[in-house]
Short mmCIF file of C-alpha atoms and ligand atoms in Angstrom, two decimals:
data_model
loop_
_atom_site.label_atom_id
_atom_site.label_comp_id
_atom_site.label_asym_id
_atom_site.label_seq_id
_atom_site.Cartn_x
_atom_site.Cartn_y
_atom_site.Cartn_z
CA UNK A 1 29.50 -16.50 -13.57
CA UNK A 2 32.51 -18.11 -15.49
CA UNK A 3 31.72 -18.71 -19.36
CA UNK A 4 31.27 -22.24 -20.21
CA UNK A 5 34.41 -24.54 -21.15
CA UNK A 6 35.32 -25.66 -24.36
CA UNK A 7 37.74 -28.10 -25.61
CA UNK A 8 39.93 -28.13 -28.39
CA UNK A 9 40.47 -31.41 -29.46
CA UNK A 10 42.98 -30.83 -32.68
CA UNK A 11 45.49 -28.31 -34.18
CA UNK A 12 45.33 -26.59 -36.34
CA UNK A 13 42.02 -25.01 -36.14
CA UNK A 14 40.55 -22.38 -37.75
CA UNK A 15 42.39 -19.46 -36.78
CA UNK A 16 39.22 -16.87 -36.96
CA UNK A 17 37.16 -19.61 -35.28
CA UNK A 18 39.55 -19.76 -32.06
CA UNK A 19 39.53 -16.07 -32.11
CA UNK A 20 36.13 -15.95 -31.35
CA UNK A 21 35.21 -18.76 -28.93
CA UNK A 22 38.29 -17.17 -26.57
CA UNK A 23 35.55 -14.56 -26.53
CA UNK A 24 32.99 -15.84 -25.25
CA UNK A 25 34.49 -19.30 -23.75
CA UNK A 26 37.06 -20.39 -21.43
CA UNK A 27 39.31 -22.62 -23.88
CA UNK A 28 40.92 -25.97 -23.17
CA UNK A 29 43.28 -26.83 -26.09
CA UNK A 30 43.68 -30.30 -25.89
CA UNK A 31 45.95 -30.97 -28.35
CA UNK A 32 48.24 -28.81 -26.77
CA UNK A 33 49.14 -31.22 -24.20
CA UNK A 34 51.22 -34.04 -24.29
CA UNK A 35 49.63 -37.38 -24.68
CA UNK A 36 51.36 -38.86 -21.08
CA UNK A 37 49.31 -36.24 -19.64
CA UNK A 38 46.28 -35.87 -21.45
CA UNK A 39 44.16 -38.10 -19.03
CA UNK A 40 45.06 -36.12 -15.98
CA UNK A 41 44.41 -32.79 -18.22
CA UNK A 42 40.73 -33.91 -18.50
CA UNK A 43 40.33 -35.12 -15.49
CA UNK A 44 41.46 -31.62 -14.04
CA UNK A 45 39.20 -29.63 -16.12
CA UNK A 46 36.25 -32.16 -15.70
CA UNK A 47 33.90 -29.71 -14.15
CA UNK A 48 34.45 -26.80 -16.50
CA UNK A 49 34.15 -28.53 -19.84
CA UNK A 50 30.55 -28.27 -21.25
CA UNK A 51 31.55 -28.12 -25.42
CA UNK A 52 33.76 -29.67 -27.60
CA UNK A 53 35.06 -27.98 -30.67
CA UNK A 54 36.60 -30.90 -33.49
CA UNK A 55 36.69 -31.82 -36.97
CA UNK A 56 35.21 -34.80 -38.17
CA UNK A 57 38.70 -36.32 -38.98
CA UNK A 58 39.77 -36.56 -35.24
CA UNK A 59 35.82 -36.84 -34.23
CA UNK A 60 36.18 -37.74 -30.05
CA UNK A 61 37.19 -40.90 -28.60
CA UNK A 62 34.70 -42.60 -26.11
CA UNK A 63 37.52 -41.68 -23.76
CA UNK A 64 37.49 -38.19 -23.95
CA UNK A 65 33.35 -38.31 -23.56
CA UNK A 66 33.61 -40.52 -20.77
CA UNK A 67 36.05 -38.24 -18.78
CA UNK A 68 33.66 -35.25 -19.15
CA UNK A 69 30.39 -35.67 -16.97
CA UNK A 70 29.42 -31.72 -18.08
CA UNK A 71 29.57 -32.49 -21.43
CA UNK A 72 26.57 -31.19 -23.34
CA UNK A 73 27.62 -30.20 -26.81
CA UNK A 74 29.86 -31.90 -30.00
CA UNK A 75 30.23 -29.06 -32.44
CA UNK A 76 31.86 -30.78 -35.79
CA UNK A 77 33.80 -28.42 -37.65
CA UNK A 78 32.55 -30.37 -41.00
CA UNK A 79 30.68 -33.23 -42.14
CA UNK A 80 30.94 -36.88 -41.91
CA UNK A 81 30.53 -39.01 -38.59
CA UNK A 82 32.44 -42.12 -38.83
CA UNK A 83 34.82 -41.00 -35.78
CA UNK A 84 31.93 -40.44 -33.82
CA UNK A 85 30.18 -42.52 -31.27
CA UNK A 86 26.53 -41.28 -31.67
CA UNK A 87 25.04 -43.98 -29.76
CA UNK A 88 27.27 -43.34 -26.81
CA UNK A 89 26.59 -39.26 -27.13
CA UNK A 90 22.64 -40.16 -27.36
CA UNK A 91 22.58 -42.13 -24.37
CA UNK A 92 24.55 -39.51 -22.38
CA UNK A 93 22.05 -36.70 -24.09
CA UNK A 94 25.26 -35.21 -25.49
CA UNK A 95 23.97 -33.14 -28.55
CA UNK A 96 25.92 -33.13 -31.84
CA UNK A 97 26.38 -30.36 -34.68
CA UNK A 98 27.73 -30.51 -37.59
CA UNK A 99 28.49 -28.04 -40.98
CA UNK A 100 26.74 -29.41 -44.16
CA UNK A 101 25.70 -27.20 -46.64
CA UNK A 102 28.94 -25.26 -45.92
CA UNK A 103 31.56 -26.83 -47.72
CA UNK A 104 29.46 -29.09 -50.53
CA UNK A 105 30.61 -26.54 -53.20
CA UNK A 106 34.32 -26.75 -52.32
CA UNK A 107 34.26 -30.65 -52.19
CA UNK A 108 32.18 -30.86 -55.36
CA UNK A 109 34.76 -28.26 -57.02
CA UNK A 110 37.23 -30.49 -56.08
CA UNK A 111 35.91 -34.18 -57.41
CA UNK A 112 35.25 -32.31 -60.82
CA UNK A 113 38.71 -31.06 -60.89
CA UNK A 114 41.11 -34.36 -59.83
CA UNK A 115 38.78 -35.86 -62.80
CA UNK A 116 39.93 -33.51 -64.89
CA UNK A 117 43.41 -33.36 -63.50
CA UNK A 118 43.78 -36.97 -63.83
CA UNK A 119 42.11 -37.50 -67.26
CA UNK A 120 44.01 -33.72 -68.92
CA UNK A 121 46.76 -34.76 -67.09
CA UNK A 122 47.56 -31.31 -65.42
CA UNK A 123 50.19 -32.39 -62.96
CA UNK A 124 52.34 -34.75 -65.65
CA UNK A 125 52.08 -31.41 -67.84
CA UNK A 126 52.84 -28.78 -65.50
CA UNK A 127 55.80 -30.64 -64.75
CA UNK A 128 56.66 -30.99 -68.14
CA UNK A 129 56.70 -27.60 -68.81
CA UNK A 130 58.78 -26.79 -65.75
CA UNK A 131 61.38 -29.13 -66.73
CA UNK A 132 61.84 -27.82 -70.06
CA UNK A 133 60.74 -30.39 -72.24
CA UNK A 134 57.90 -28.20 -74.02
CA UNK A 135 60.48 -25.67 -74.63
CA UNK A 136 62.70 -28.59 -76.01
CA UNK A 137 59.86 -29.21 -78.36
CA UNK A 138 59.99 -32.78 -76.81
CA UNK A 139 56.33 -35.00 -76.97
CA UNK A 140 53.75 -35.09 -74.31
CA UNK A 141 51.58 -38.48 -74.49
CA UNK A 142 47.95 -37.72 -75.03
CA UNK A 143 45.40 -37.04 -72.36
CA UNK A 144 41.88 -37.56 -72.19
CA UNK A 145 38.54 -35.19 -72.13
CA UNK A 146 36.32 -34.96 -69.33
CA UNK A 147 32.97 -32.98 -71.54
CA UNK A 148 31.12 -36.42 -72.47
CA UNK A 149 32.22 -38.66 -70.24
CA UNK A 150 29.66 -41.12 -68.20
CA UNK A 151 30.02 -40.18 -64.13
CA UNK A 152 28.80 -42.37 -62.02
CA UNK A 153 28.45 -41.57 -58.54
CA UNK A 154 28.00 -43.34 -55.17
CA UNK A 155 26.22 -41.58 -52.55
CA UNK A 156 24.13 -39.14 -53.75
CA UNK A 157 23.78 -36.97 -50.66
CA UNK A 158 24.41 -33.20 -50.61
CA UNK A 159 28.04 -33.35 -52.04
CA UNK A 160 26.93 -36.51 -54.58
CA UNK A 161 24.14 -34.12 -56.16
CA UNK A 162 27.02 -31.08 -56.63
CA UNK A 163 28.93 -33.17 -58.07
CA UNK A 164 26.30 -34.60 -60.64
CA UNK A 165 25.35 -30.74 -61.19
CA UNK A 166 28.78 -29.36 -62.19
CA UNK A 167 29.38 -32.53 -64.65
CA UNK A 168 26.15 -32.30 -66.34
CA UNK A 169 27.11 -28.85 -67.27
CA UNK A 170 30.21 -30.90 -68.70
CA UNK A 171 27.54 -32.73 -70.94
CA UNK A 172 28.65 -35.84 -69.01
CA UNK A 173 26.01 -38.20 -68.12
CA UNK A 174 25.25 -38.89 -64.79
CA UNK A 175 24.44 -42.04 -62.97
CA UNK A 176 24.58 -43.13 -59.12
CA UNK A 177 24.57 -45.69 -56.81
CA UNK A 178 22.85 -45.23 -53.27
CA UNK A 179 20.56 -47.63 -51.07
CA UNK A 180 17.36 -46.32 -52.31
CA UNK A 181 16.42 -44.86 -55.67
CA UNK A 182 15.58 -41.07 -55.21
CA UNK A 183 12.33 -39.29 -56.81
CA UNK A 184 13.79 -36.22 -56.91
CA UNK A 185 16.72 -36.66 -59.70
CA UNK A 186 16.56 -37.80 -63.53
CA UNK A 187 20.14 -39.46 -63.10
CA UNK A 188 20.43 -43.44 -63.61
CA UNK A 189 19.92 -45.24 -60.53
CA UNK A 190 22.00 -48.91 -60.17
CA UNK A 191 21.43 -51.08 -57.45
CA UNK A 192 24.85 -52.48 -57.24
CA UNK A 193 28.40 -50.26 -57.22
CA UNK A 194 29.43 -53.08 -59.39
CA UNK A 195 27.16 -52.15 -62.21
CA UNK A 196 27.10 -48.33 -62.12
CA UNK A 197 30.92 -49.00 -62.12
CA UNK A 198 30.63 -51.08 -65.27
CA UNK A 199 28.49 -48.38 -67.00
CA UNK A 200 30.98 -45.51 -65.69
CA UNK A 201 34.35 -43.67 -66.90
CA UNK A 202 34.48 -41.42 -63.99
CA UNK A 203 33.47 -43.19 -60.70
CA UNK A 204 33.32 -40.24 -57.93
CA UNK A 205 33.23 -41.48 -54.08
CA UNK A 206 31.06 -39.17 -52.40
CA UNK A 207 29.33 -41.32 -49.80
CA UNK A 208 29.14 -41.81 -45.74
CA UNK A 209 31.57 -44.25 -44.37
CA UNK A 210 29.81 -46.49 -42.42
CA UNK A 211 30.48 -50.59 -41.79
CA UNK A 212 28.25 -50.77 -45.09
CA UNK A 213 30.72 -48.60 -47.39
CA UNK A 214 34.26 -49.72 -46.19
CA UNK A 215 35.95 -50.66 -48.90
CA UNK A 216 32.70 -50.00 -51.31
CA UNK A 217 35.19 -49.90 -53.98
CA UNK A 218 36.86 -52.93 -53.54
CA UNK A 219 38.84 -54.86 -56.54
CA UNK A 220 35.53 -56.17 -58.21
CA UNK A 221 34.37 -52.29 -58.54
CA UNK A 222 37.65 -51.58 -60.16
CA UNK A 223 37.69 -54.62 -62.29
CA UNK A 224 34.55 -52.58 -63.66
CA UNK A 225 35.67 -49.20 -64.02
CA UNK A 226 38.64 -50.94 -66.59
CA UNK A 227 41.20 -49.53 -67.89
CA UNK A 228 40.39 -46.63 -69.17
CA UNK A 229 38.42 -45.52 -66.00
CA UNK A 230 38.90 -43.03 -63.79
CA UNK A 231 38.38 -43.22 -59.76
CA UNK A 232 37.65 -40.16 -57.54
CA UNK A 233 37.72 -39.99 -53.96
CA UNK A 234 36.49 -37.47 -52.00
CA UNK A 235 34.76 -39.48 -49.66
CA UNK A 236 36.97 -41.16 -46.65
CA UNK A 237 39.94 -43.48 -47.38
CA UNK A 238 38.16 -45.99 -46.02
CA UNK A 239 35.59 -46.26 -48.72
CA UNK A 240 38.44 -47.13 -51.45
CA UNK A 241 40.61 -50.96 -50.27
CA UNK A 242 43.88 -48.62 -51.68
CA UNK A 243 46.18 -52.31 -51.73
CA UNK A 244 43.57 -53.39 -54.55
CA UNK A 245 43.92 -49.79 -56.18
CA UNK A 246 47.52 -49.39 -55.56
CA UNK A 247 48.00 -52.98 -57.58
CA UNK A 248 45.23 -52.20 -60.21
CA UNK A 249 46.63 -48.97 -61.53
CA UNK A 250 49.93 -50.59 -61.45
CA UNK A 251 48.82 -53.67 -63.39
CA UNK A 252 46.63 -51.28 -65.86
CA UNK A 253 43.51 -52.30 -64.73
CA UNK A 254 42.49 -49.38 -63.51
CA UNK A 255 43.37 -46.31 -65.89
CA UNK A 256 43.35 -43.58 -63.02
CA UNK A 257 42.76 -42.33 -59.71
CA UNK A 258 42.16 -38.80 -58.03
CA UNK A 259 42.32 -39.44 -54.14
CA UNK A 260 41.93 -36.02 -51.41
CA UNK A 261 41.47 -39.13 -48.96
CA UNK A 262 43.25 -42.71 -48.21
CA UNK A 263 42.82 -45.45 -45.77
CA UNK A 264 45.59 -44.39 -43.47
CA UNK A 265 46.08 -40.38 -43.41
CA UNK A 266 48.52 -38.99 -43.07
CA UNK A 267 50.11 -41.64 -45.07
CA UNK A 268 48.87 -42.58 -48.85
CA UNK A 269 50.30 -45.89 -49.87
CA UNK A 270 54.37 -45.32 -50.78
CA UNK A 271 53.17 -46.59 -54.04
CA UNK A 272 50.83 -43.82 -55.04
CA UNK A 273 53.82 -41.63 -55.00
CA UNK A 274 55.62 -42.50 -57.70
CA UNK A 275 52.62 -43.15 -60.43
CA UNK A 276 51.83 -40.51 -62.32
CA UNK A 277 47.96 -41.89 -63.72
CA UNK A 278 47.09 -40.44 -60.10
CA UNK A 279 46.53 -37.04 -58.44
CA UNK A 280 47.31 -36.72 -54.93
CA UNK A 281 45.50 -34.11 -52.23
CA UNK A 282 46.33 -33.93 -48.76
CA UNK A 283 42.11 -34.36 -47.55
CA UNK A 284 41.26 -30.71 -48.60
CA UNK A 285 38.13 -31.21 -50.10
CA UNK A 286 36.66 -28.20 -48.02
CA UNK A 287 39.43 -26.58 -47.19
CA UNK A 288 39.21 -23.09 -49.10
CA UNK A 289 39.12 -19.89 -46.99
CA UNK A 290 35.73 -19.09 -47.52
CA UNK A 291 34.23 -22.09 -46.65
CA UNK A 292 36.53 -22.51 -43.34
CA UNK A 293 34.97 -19.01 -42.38
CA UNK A 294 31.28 -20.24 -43.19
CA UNK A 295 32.52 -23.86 -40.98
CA UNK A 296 33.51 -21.50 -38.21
CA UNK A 297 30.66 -19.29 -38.28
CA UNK A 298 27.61 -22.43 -37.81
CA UNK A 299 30.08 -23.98 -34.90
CA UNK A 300 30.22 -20.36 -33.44
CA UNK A 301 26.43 -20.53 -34.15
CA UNK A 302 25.57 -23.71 -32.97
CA UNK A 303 27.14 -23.12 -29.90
CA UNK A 304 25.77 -20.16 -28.90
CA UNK A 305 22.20 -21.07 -29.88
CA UNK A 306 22.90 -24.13 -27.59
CA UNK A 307 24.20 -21.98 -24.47
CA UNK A 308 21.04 -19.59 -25.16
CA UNK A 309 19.06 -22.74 -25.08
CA UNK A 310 17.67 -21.96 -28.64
CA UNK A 311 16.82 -24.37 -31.60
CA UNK A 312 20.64 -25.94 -32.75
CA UNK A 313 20.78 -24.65 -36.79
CA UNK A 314 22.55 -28.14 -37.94
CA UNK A 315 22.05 -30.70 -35.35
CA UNK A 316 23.14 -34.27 -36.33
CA UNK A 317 20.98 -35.41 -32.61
P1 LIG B 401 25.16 -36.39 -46.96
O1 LIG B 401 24.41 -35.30 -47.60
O2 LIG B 401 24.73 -36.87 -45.63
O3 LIG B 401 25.22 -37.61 -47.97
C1 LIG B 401 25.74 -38.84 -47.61
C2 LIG B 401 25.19 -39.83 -48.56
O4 LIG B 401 25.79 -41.10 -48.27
C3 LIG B 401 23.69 -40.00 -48.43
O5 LIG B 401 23.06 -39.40 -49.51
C4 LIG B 401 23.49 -41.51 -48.43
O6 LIG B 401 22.63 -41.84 -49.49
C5 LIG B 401 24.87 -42.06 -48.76
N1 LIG B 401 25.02 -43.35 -48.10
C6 LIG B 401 24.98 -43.64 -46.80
N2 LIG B 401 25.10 -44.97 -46.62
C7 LIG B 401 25.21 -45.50 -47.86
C8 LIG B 401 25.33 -46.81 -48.34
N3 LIG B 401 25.37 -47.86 -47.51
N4 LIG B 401 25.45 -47.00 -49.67
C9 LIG B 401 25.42 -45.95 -50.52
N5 LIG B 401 25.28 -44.67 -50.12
C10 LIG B 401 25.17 -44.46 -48.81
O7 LIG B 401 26.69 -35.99 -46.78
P2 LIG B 401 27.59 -35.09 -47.73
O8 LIG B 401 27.63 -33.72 -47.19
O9 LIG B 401 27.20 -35.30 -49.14
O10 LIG B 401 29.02 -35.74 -47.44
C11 LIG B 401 29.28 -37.08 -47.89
C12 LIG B 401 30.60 -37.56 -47.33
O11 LIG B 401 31.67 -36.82 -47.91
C13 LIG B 401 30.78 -37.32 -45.83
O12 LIG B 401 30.18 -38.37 -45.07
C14 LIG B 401 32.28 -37.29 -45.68
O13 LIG B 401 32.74 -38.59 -45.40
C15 LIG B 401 32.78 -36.87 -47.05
N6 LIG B 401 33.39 -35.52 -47.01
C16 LIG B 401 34.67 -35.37 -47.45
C17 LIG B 401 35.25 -34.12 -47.43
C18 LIG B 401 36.65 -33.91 -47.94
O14 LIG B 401 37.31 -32.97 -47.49
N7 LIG B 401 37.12 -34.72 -48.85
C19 LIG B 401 34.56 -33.01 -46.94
C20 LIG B 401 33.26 -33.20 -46.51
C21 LIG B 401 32.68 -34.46 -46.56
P3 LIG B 401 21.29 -42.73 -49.23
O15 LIG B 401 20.80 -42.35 -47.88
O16 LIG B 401 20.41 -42.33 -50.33
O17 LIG B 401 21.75 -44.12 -49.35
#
């Protein structure tokens, strides 16, 4: 009996994760084929394809579910399902995994440090030092300290709550924005992102995207933040409207941002580029090697527990 088809949506994938499905799947790399042919590609591999491997970036098009009547299983290398049609995968009994837990450290890690980044100003002074100026005994403008500061955060899901950890152990204190007050947390709750924006110097994105968060922080939550306040992304782009933040840091409303995501990726707004009261990360919130090993161990997981018709370990449905 022939081992059960996968398909690769995107490159680059975990290299130790494609290692291992080659041995115990037959792989279809998807991405490997030219997009003039990419309909005929499915269409020839209908039969054999029972999995799909992708990252939550790419998620799959309704296209690519409707071309495979053997699909059974969408393993997510990551969290976050705004590119995915679960409605569509539910009625076709298509199951869906994905890898929380994994990589909430890394991303957490991350928010903490472009808040520190941007309010230190690490970049501005690394580069100052590389260019010589510190050795010139030239002067560096004065940055900002993080230990103190009020965080506010919106979403406080698995990442949110990491987050809130590390910068209490900053003696920062911690507020948050979600649609329900939780009973499990001490941290201020605000029912609008306006207000917990208004009582915030660090505002950390951290939130699903849905049709409810687009543009969450839009130029009335920045008119909030002021400033002196500080913005961090680590949610999607699509959470932040970037042509309000782009023209609020310029205008000095807004005192900083650090963005790992924007609304059009690959591309962050030309104008982002050139300011330095931002710092810049190409969406790699989770992307250290040990937590790309853990990702690639629950797909591996997930997949086989799936094929063996045993319980999935992180089902999304
Ligand atoms: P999670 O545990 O599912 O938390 C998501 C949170 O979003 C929930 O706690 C939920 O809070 C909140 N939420 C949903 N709808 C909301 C709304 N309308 N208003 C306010 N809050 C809302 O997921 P997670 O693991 O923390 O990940 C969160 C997000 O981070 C992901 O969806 C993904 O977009 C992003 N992410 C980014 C990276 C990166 O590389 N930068 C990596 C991983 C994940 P309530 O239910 O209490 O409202």
């Amino acid at each position: 009996m022939s081992s059960p088809g996968v398909l690769i949506v995107q490159n680059p994938i975990i290299p130790h994760l494609e290692t291992e499905l080659w041995k115990y799947y037959t792989l279809f790399r998807l991405w490997n084929v030219p997009s003039e042919k990419r309909t005929e590609f499915l269409l020839s591999h209908a039969q054999e394809i029972q999995a799909i491997v992708t990252n939550p970036v790419i998620g799959v098009s309704d296209e690519i579910i409707d071309a495979l009547p053997q699909l059974e299983i969408i393993s997510l290398c990551g969290v976050g399902l705004d590119k995915m049609n679960l409605t569509k995968c539910k009625e076709k009994r298509i199951r869906v995994t994905n890898t929380p837990d994994a990589l909430t450290d890394d991303v957490a890690d991350l928010a903490i440090a472009l808040a520190i980044a941007v309010l230190r100003k690490i970049c501005i002074s690394d580069s100052f030092v590389r260019h010589g100026h510190y050795q010139n005994n030239r002067f560096l403008e004065l940055s900002h300290r993080f230990s103190g500061k009020s965080v506010g955060i919106v979403g406080l899901g698995r990442i949110g709550k990491a987050v809130a950890k590390r910068a209490e152990a900053f003696g920062c204190h911690v507020s948050y924005f979600a649609r329900s007050e939780k009973e499990d947390v001490g941290y201020k709750f605000y029912s609008s992102v306006v207000d917990l924006a208004a009582h915030s110097q660090v505002l950390v994105v951290a939130c699903a995207l849905t049709e409810e968060t687009r543009h969450i922080v839009n130029r009335q939550v920045i008119n909030a933040l002021g400033p002196q306040g500080v913005l961090v992304n680590v949610g999607r782009g699509g959470h932040v409207d970037e042509a309000e933040l782009v023209e609020a840091l310029r205008d000095g409303r807004l005192g900083g941002a650090g963005l790992d995501v924007f609304e059009r990726e690959p591309h962050p707004s030309d104008e982002l580029l050139s300011m330095d009261n931002v710092v810049l990360q190409p969406h790699i919130g989770c992307c250290t090697r040990e937590t790309l090993n853990d990702m690639a161990e629950l797909v591996l997981a997930n997949l086989e527990a799936h094929f063996l018709g045993n319980p999935l370990h992180s089902p999304v449905i």
